[in-house]
């Protein structure tokens, strides 16, 4: 069975049948020492090709047709492990294969696949694209699985809210579950109050589309119990504490946590990992209407803790609080939550390096190791107890928006930690979910972050 696709697209890879053109992926040393195909070397020297990182030079054949391509890796190929993604956008349409490359086969093919991503759902026409033969010694099945998970996250984030509101996100969630024969339950609208999810209802009640909690279950009871929780704010106006228009431009991506846990769930289910998987996605649109929640309101959470609303734009931690409380009611080995939660995380670490928080030292070590192994950047940040006082409120148990504006990502993580008290391990990921500039392995737009590292860690059986 092929991996789930939210948007049907052609594979970036070709099979071994038929003629393919060669790509010579080389360093400057290869050119200087003449350690490549003689025709390619002659053309490189005549064209002044220096094999700079990402440089592409098309090579003619002896009869004057396109004969192949030279691809520069720069002097230190390890510094850009997915540089081959640039080939997917630089080569002309056609079938290609790698002739030589001082890269591991999996990195080479995965990088190319990641760079092949296009979001052209709203384009009236799409141009042809090159395809690459996966090297024989690469794990083609797992590469395609990882790409499917990454592409699902990217597709969901890139889709504008008029086509990715709460109803549409639930439809995509159900389609993913159906593909892998998982079960789905939902709690929608006022049923959230009846079933004790007051914070999810509070944040989403002003929207034209009802708030809801989505739950997916897959796997076999008795295996490691892993629960993924993803923030599903389909659009965030900021509520009554409304954002300026410039800050609203990217708010279709505020469901990036949901998109990423769905991409991770795809990888887990497609690989048939021996886990008892549960996915919880609270889904809302933070809108403005007569019944919108207000600054100064106080609400009781599912866990019983009361929360004072000091800023309606700090809504993500509210819906996560109810979902995490539900996740924590079962005996769970690992709870992972992912959210596009704070601007403070971007100030601290930028858009490409997501922070994670956990009080499990072994988990932190394993996550750091997985991050390096699969080149999926992560950085541990502290759950500093000295800031616990900042999330306390004068007339409620907690505030959703500590005053002062400092250490915002840490205080948000400390807030969420109050709702996870029973799980064996828990980690919170404050992701950006967006690539603000084009890179070899991804175009500008929605991005999967941390899920390849998490997939590697879970597949290895460490959690």
Coordinates of C-alpha atoms in Angstrom, one line a residue:
X1 CA 0.0 0.0 0.0
X2 CA 1.3 3.4 -1.0
X3 CA 1.6 6.1 1.7
X4 CA -1.3 8.5 2.2
X5 CA -1.4 11.6 0.1
X6 CA -3.5 14.6 0.9
X7 CA -2.8 16.1 -2.6
X8 CA -2.1 13.6 -5.3
X9 CA 1.2 14.3 -7.0
X10 CA 3.6 12.4 -9.2
X11 CA 6.6 10.7 -7.6
X12 CA 9.8 12.6 -7.8
X13 CA 11.6 9.3 -8.5
X14 CA 11.8 7.1 -11.6
X15 CA 12.3 3.4 -12.0
X16 CA 15.2 1.6 -13.6
X17 CA 13.4 1.1 -16.9
X18 CA 14.4 3.3 -19.9
X19 CA 17.3 5.7 -20.5
X20 CA 18.3 8.1 -17.7
X21 CA 20.8 10.9 -17.8
X22 CA 23.8 11.0 -15.4
X23 CA 24.5 13.5 -12.7
X24 CA 28.0 13.9 -11.5
X25 CA 27.9 15.3 -7.9
X26 CA 31.4 16.5 -7.3
X27 CA 33.5 18.6 -4.9
X28 CA 36.2 21.1 -6.2
X29 CA 38.8 18.4 -5.5
X30 CA 37.1 16.1 -8.1
X31 CA 37.5 18.8 -10.8
X32 CA 41.0 19.8 -9.8
X33 CA 42.3 16.2 -9.7
X34 CA 40.3 15.2 -12.8
X35 CA 38.6 12.4 -11.0
X36 CA 35.4 12.4 -13.0
X37 CA 34.1 11.3 -16.5
X38 CA 36.5 12.7 -19.2
X39 CA 33.8 14.4 -21.2
X40 CA 32.3 16.0 -18.1
X41 CA 35.7 17.1 -16.9
X42 CA 36.5 18.7 -20.3
X43 CA 33.2 20.6 -20.3
X44 CA 33.6 21.7 -16.7
X45 CA 37.1 23.1 -17.3
X46 CA 36.0 24.9 -20.5
X47 CA 33.0 26.4 -18.6
X48 CA 35.0 27.4 -15.6
X49 CA 32.9 25.1 -13.3
X50 CA 34.4 25.1 -9.8
X51 CA 31.9 22.8 -8.1
X52 CA 30.7 25.5 -5.7
X53 CA 27.9 24.3 -3.4
X54 CA 24.7 24.0 -5.4
X55 CA 26.1 24.9 -8.8
X56 CA 24.6 23.1 -11.7
X57 CA 26.2 22.7 -15.2
X58 CA 24.4 20.9 -18.0
X59 CA 26.7 18.7 -20.1
X60 CA 26.3 18.1 -23.9
X61 CA 26.7 14.7 -25.4
X62 CA 29.1 14.0 -28.3
X63 CA 26.2 14.5 -30.8
X64 CA 25.2 17.8 -29.2
X65 CA 22.2 16.7 -27.2
X66 CA 21.8 16.9 -23.5
X67 CA 24.2 14.4 -22.0
X68 CA 24.0 14.9 -18.3
X69 CA 24.8 17.4 -15.5
X70 CA 27.5 18.4 -13.1
X71 CA 26.4 19.3 -9.6
X72 CA 28.7 21.1 -7.2
X73 CA 28.8 20.0 -3.6
X74 CA 31.3 22.5 -2.4
X75 CA 34.4 21.7 -0.3
X76 CA 32.4 20.3 2.7
X77 CA 29.4 18.3 1.5
X78 CA 28.5 17.3 5.1
X79 CA 27.6 20.9 5.9
X80 CA 24.6 20.7 3.5
X81 CA 23.3 17.1 3.7
X82 CA 20.2 17.7 1.7
X83 CA 21.8 19.9 -1.0
X84 CA 20.6 17.5 -3.7
X85 CA 17.2 19.0 -3.2
X86 CA 18.3 21.8 -5.4
X87 CA 18.6 19.4 -8.3
X88 CA 14.8 18.8 -8.2
X89 CA 14.3 22.5 -9.1
X90 CA 17.4 23.2 -11.3
X91 CA 17.4 20.2 -13.7
X92 CA 15.2 20.2 -16.8
X93 CA 12.4 17.7 -17.0
X94 CA 13.5 14.2 -17.8
X95 CA 14.8 11.0 -16.1
X96 CA 18.1 11.2 -14.2
X97 CA 20.4 9.1 -12.1
X98 CA 23.4 9.8 -9.9
X99 CA 26.6 8.6 -11.5
X100 CA 29.0 9.6 -8.7
X101 CA 28.4 11.3 -5.4
X102 CA 30.4 11.3 -2.1
X103 CA 27.1 11.2 -0.2
X104 CA 25.2 8.4 1.5
X105 CA 22.5 7.0 -0.8
X106 CA 19.7 7.7 1.7
X107 CA 20.7 11.4 2.2
X108 CA 21.1 11.9 -1.5
X109 CA 17.6 10.5 -2.4
X110 CA 15.8 12.0 0.6
X111 CA 17.3 15.4 -0.1
X112 CA 16.2 15.2 -3.7
X113 CA 12.7 14.2 -2.7
X114 CA 12.4 17.0 -0.1
X115 CA 13.5 19.5 -2.6
X116 CA 11.0 18.2 -5.2
X117 CA 8.0 19.5 -3.2
X118 CA 5.7 21.8 -5.1
X119 CA 2.4 23.3 -3.8
X120 CA 0.7 24.1 -7.1
X121 CA -2.9 23.3 -6.1
X122 CA -4.0 26.8 -7.0
X123 CA -1.9 27.2 -10.1
X124 CA -3.8 27.1 -13.5
X125 CA -0.9 25.1 -15.0
X126 CA 2.1 23.2 -13.7
X127 CA 5.4 22.7 -15.5
X128 CA 7.1 19.3 -15.9
X129 CA 9.6 18.2 -13.4
X130 CA 12.7 16.0 -13.4
X131 CA 12.8 12.6 -11.8
X132 CA 15.6 10.8 -10.1
X133 CA 16.4 7.1 -9.8
X134 CA 16.8 6.1 -6.2
X135 CA 20.2 4.4 -5.7
X136 CA 20.0 0.6 -5.3
X137 CA 21.5 0.8 -1.8
X138 CA 19.0 3.3 -0.5
X139 CA 15.9 2.4 1.6
X140 CA 13.4 3.5 -1.1
X141 CA 10.3 2.5 1.0
X142 CA 11.3 4.4 4.0
X143 CA 12.4 7.4 2.0
X144 CA 9.0 7.6 0.3
X145 CA 7.3 7.2 3.7
X146 CA 9.2 10.1 5.2
X147 CA 8.5 12.2 2.2
X148 CA 4.8 11.4 2.5
X149 CA 4.8 12.5 6.1
X150 CA 6.7 15.8 5.4
X151 CA 4.5 16.5 2.4
X152 CA 1.3 16.0 4.3
X153 CA 2.4 18.5 6.9
X154 CA 3.5 21.0 4.2
X155 CA 0.3 20.6 2.2
X156 CA -2.0 21.1 5.2
X157 CA -0.1 24.2 6.4
X158 CA 0.1 25.7 2.9
X159 CA -3.7 25.3 2.2
X160 CA -5.4 28.6 2.9
X161 CA -8.0 28.7 5.7
X162 CA -11.0 29.1 3.3
X163 CA -10.1 25.5 2.3
X164 CA -8.6 24.4 5.6
X165 CA -11.0 25.5 8.4
X166 CA -12.1 23.2 11.2
X167 CA -14.4 21.2 8.9
X168 CA -11.8 20.6 6.3
X169 CA -9.1 19.7 8.8
X170 CA -11.4 17.1 10.3
X171 CA -12.0 15.7 6.8
X172 CA -8.2 15.4 6.2
X173 CA -7.8 13.8 9.6
X174 CA -10.5 11.2 8.8
X175 CA -9.0 10.5 5.4
X176 CA -5.6 9.8 7.0
X177 CA -7.2 7.5 9.5
X178 CA -9.2 5.7 6.9
X179 CA -6.1 5.0 4.8
X180 CA -4.5 3.2 7.7
X181 CA -7.7 1.7 9.1
X182 CA -7.5 3.7 12.3
X183 CA -10.5 4.7 14.3
X184 CA -11.7 8.2 14.8
X185 CA -13.9 9.9 17.4
X186 CA -14.8 13.5 17.6
X187 CA -16.4 15.9 20.1
X188 CA -17.9 18.9 18.4
X189 CA -19.5 22.2 19.4
X190 CA -21.5 22.4 22.6
X191 CA -20.7 18.7 23.2
X192 CA -17.3 20.0 24.3
X193 CA -18.9 21.5 27.3
X194 CA -21.0 18.4 28.0
X195 CA -17.9 16.3 27.9
X196 CA -15.7 18.6 29.9
X197 CA -13.4 20.3 27.3
X198 CA -14.3 23.9 28.3
X199 CA -11.1 25.6 27.1
X200 CA -11.4 24.2 23.5
X201 CA -15.0 25.4 23.4
X202 CA -14.1 28.8 24.8
X203 CA -11.4 29.6 22.2
X204 CA -13.4 28.3 19.2
X205 CA -17.0 29.3 20.0
X206 CA -16.9 32.6 18.1
X207 CA -16.1 30.9 14.7
X208 CA -18.7 30.1 12.1
X209 CA -17.3 26.5 12.1
X210 CA -17.7 24.7 15.4
X211 CA -14.7 23.9 17.6
X212 CA -13.9 20.2 18.0
X213 CA -11.6 17.6 19.4
X214 CA -10.3 14.9 17.0
X215 CA -9.1 11.6 18.3
X216 CA -7.4 8.8 16.3
X217 CA -6.4 5.4 17.6
X218 CA -4.2 2.9 15.8
X219 CA -2.1 -0.1 16.8
X220 CA -2.2 -2.8 19.3
X221 CA -2.9 -2.5 23.0
X222 CA 0.0 -3.7 25.1
X223 CA 2.6 -2.1 22.8
X224 CA 4.3 1.2 23.9
X225 CA 1.5 3.8 24.3
X226 CA 2.4 7.0 22.5
X227 CA 0.1 10.0 22.3
X228 CA 0.6 12.9 19.9
X229 CA -1.2 16.2 20.6
X230 CA -1.2 18.9 17.9
X231 CA -2.4 22.5 18.1
X232 CA -5.1 22.9 15.4
X233 CA -5.8 26.7 15.3
X234 CA -6.9 26.9 11.7
X235 CA -6.7 30.7 11.8
X236 CA -5.8 33.1 14.5
X237 CA -7.0 36.7 14.4
X238 CA -5.8 37.1 18.0
X239 CA -9.4 37.3 19.2
X240 CA -10.4 40.5 20.9
X241 CA -6.7 41.3 21.4
X242 CA -6.6 41.4 17.7
X243 CA -3.3 41.1 15.8
X244 CA -2.2 43.8 13.4
X245 CA -2.7 42.8 9.7
X246 CA 1.0 42.2 9.2
X247 CA 1.0 39.5 12.0
X248 CA -2.1 37.9 10.6
X249 CA -0.7 37.2 7.1
X250 CA 0.7 33.8 8.0
X251 CA -1.9 32.7 10.5
X252 CA -3.2 30.0 8.2
X253 CA -0.1 28.1 9.6
X254 CA -1.3 28.3 13.2
X255 CA -2.5 24.7 12.8
X256 CA 1.1 23.6 12.0
X257 CA 1.2 21.5 15.2
X258 CA -1.8 19.5 14.1
X259 CA -0.3 19.2 10.6
X260 CA 3.0 17.9 12.0
X261 CA 1.6 15.3 14.3
X262 CA -0.5 14.1 11.5
X263 CA 2.6 13.8 9.3
X264 CA 4.4 11.9 12.2
X265 CA 1.3 9.6 12.6
X266 CA 1.4 8.8 8.9
X267 CA 5.1 7.7 9.2
X268 CA 4.3 5.6 12.3
X269 CA 1.3 3.9 10.8
X270 CA 2.8 3.4 7.4
X271 CA 5.9 1.7 9.0
X272 CA 3.6 -0.5 11.1
X273 CA 5.6 0.3 14.2
X274 CA 4.8 -1.7 17.3
X275 CA 3.1 1.1 19.2
X276 CA -0.4 1.8 20.6
X277 CA -0.9 5.2 19.0
X278 CA -3.3 7.9 20.0
X279 CA -3.5 11.3 18.2
X280 CA -5.4 14.2 19.7
X281 CA -6.0 17.4 17.8
X282 CA -8.1 20.2 19.3
X283 CA -9.4 22.2 16.3
X284 CA -10.6 25.8 16.5
X285 CA -10.6 29.1 14.6
X286 CA -9.8 32.0 17.0
X287 CA -12.4 34.5 15.6
X288 CA -14.1 37.7 16.8
X289 CA -17.9 37.7 17.4
X290 CA -20.3 38.8 20.1
X291 CA -19.6 35.6 22.0
X292 CA -15.8 35.7 21.8
X293 CA -13.9 35.1 25.0
X294 CA -12.6 38.3 26.6
X295 CA -9.5 39.5 28.5
X296 CA -10.1 39.1 32.2
X297 CA -12.4 36.1 31.8
X298 CA -11.6 33.1 34.0
X299 CA -12.4 29.5 32.9
X300 CA -12.0 26.2 34.5
X301 CA -10.0 23.6 32.5
X302 CA -10.7 19.9 32.1
X303 CA -8.0 19.2 34.7
X304 CA -9.8 21.5 37.2
X305 CA -7.2 24.3 37.2
X306 CA -8.7 27.7 36.6
X307 CA -7.1 30.0 33.9
X308 CA -7.3 33.8 33.8
X309 CA -7.4 35.1 30.2
X310 CA -4.9 38.0 30.1
X311 CA -4.5 37.9 26.3
X312 CA -6.9 36.3 23.9
X313 CA -4.0 35.9 21.5
X314 CA -2.4 33.3 23.8
X315 CA -5.1 30.8 22.8
X316 CA -3.0 27.8 21.6
X317 CA -2.0 26.8 25.1
X318 CA -5.6 26.9 26.2
X319 CA -6.8 24.3 23.7
X320 CA -3.7 22.2 24.3
X321 CA -4.4 22.2 28.0
X322 CA -7.6 20.4 27.7
X323 CA -6.2 17.9 25.1
X324 CA -3.1 17.2 27.3
X325 CA -5.3 16.7 30.3
X326 CA -7.2 14.1 28.4
X327 CA -4.0 12.4 27.1
X328 CA -2.7 12.3 30.7
X329 CA -5.7 10.5 32.0
X330 CA -4.4 7.2 30.5
X331 CA -1.3 5.3 31.5
X332 CA 0.9 6.6 28.7
X333 CA 4.6 6.0 28.0
X334 CA 5.2 9.1 26.0
X335 CA 3.1 12.3 25.3
X336 CA 4.4 14.6 22.5
X337 CA 2.8 17.9 21.9
X338 CA 3.6 20.1 18.9
X339 CA 2.4 23.7 18.4
X340 CA 3.2 26.9 16.6
X341 CA 3.0 28.5 20.0
X342 CA 5.2 31.5 20.7
X343 CA 7.1 34.2 18.8
X344 CA 9.6 34.1 21.7
X345 CA 10.9 30.8 20.4
X346 CA 11.6 32.4 17.0
X347 CA 13.4 35.3 18.7
X348 CA 15.5 32.8 20.7
X349 CA 16.3 30.3 18.0
X350 CA 15.0 31.6 14.7
X351 CA 12.6 29.8 12.3
X352 CA 14.7 26.7 11.5
X353 CA 15.6 25.4 14.9
X354 CA 12.6 24.4 17.0
X355 CA 13.1 24.3 20.8
X356 CA 11.8 21.3 22.8
X357 CA 11.1 21.0 26.5
X358 CA 11.1 17.9 28.7
X359 CA 12.1 16.9 32.2
X360 CA 13.1 13.4 31.1
X361 CA 16.9 13.5 30.7
X362 CA 17.0 10.2 28.8
X363 CA 14.4 11.4 26.4
X364 CA 16.2 14.7 25.9
X365 CA 19.5 12.8 25.1
X366 CA 17.7 10.5 22.7
X367 CA 16.0 13.4 20.9
X368 CA 19.3 15.3 20.5
X369 CA 20.9 12.1 19.1
X370 CA 18.0 11.5 16.7
X371 CA 18.1 15.1 15.6
X372 CA 21.8 14.8 14.6
X373 CA 21.4 11.3 13.1
X374 CA 18.7 12.4 10.6
X375 CA 19.7 16.1 10.2
X376 CA 16.4 17.3 11.6
X377 CA 17.4 20.3 13.8
X378 CA 16.2 20.6 17.4
X379 CA 17.5 22.3 20.5
X380 CA 16.5 21.6 24.1
X381 CA 15.4 24.6 26.2
X382 CA 15.0 24.6 30.0
X383 CA 11.8 24.1 32.1
X384 CA 13.3 26.7 34.5
X385 CA 11.4 26.5 37.8
X386 CA 12.4 30.0 38.6
X387 CA 9.7 31.2 36.1
X388 CA 6.9 29.1 37.6
X389 CA 5.7 32.1 39.6
X390 CA 5.2 34.0 36.4
X391 CA 2.3 31.7 35.2
X392 CA 0.4 32.1 38.5
X393 CA -2.5 34.5 38.5
X394 CA -3.8 36.6 41.4
X395 CA -7.4 35.4 41.4
X396 CA -7.0 32.1 39.4
X397 CA -4.7 29.2 39.4
X398 CA -2.9 30.2 36.1
X399 CA -2.6 33.0 33.6
X400 CA -2.5 32.3 29.9
X401 CA -0.2 35.4 29.3
X402 CA 2.4 36.3 31.9
X403 CA 3.2 40.0 32.1
X404 CA 6.6 41.3 31.2
X405 CA 7.0 39.5 27.9
X406 CA 10.3 37.7 28.9
X407 CA 11.0 34.0 28.5
X408 CA 7.7 33.6 26.7
X409 CA 8.5 30.2 25.2
X410 CA 9.6 28.8 28.6
X411 CA 6.6 30.1 30.5
X412 CA 4.3 28.6 27.8
X413 CA 6.0 25.2 28.2
X414 CA 5.7 25.5 32.0
X415 CA 1.9 26.3 31.6
X416 CA 1.5 23.1 29.5
X417 CA 3.5 21.1 32.0
X418 CA 0.8 21.8 34.6
X419 CA -1.6 19.6 32.6
X420 CA 0.7 16.6 32.3
X421 CA 1.3 14.9 35.7
X422 CA 1.0 11.2 35.1
X423 CA 2.7 10.3 31.8
X424 CA 6.0 8.5 32.0
X425 CA 7.6 11.0 29.6
X426 CA 6.4 14.2 28.0
X427 CA 8.0 16.6 25.5
X428 CA 6.7 19.9 24.1
X429 CA 7.9 21.2 20.7
X430 CA 7.4 24.9 20.0
X431 CA 7.7 24.8 16.2
X432 CA 7.4 27.6 13.5
X433 CA 6.0 25.3 10.8
X434 CA 7.2 27.6 8.0
X435 CA 10.3 28.1 5.8
X436 CA 10.6 31.9 5.4
X437 CA 13.1 31.5 2.6
X438 CA 13.8 28.8 -0.1
X439 CA 16.4 26.2 0.8
X440 CA 17.7 23.3 -1.2
X441 CA 15.4 20.8 0.6
X442 CA 12.3 23.0 0.8
X443 CA 10.6 25.9 -0.9
X444 CA 9.3 28.9 0.9
X445 CA 6.1 27.9 2.8
X446 CA 4.7 25.3 5.2
X447 CA 7.4 23.1 6.8
X448 CA 7.6 19.8 8.7
X449 CA 9.8 20.2 11.8
X450 CA 11.0 17.6 14.3
X451 CA 8.9 14.8 12.9
X452 CA 11.7 13.0 11.1
X453 CA 13.7 13.0 14.3
X454 CA 10.7 11.8 16.3
X455 CA 10.0 9.1 13.8
X456 CA 13.6 7.9 14.0
X457 CA 13.5 7.8 17.8
X458 CA 10.2 5.9 18.0
X459 CA 11.2 3.5 15.2
X460 CA 14.4 2.7 17.2
X461 CA 12.2 1.7 20.1
X462 CA 13.8 4.2 22.5
X463 CA 10.4 5.6 23.4

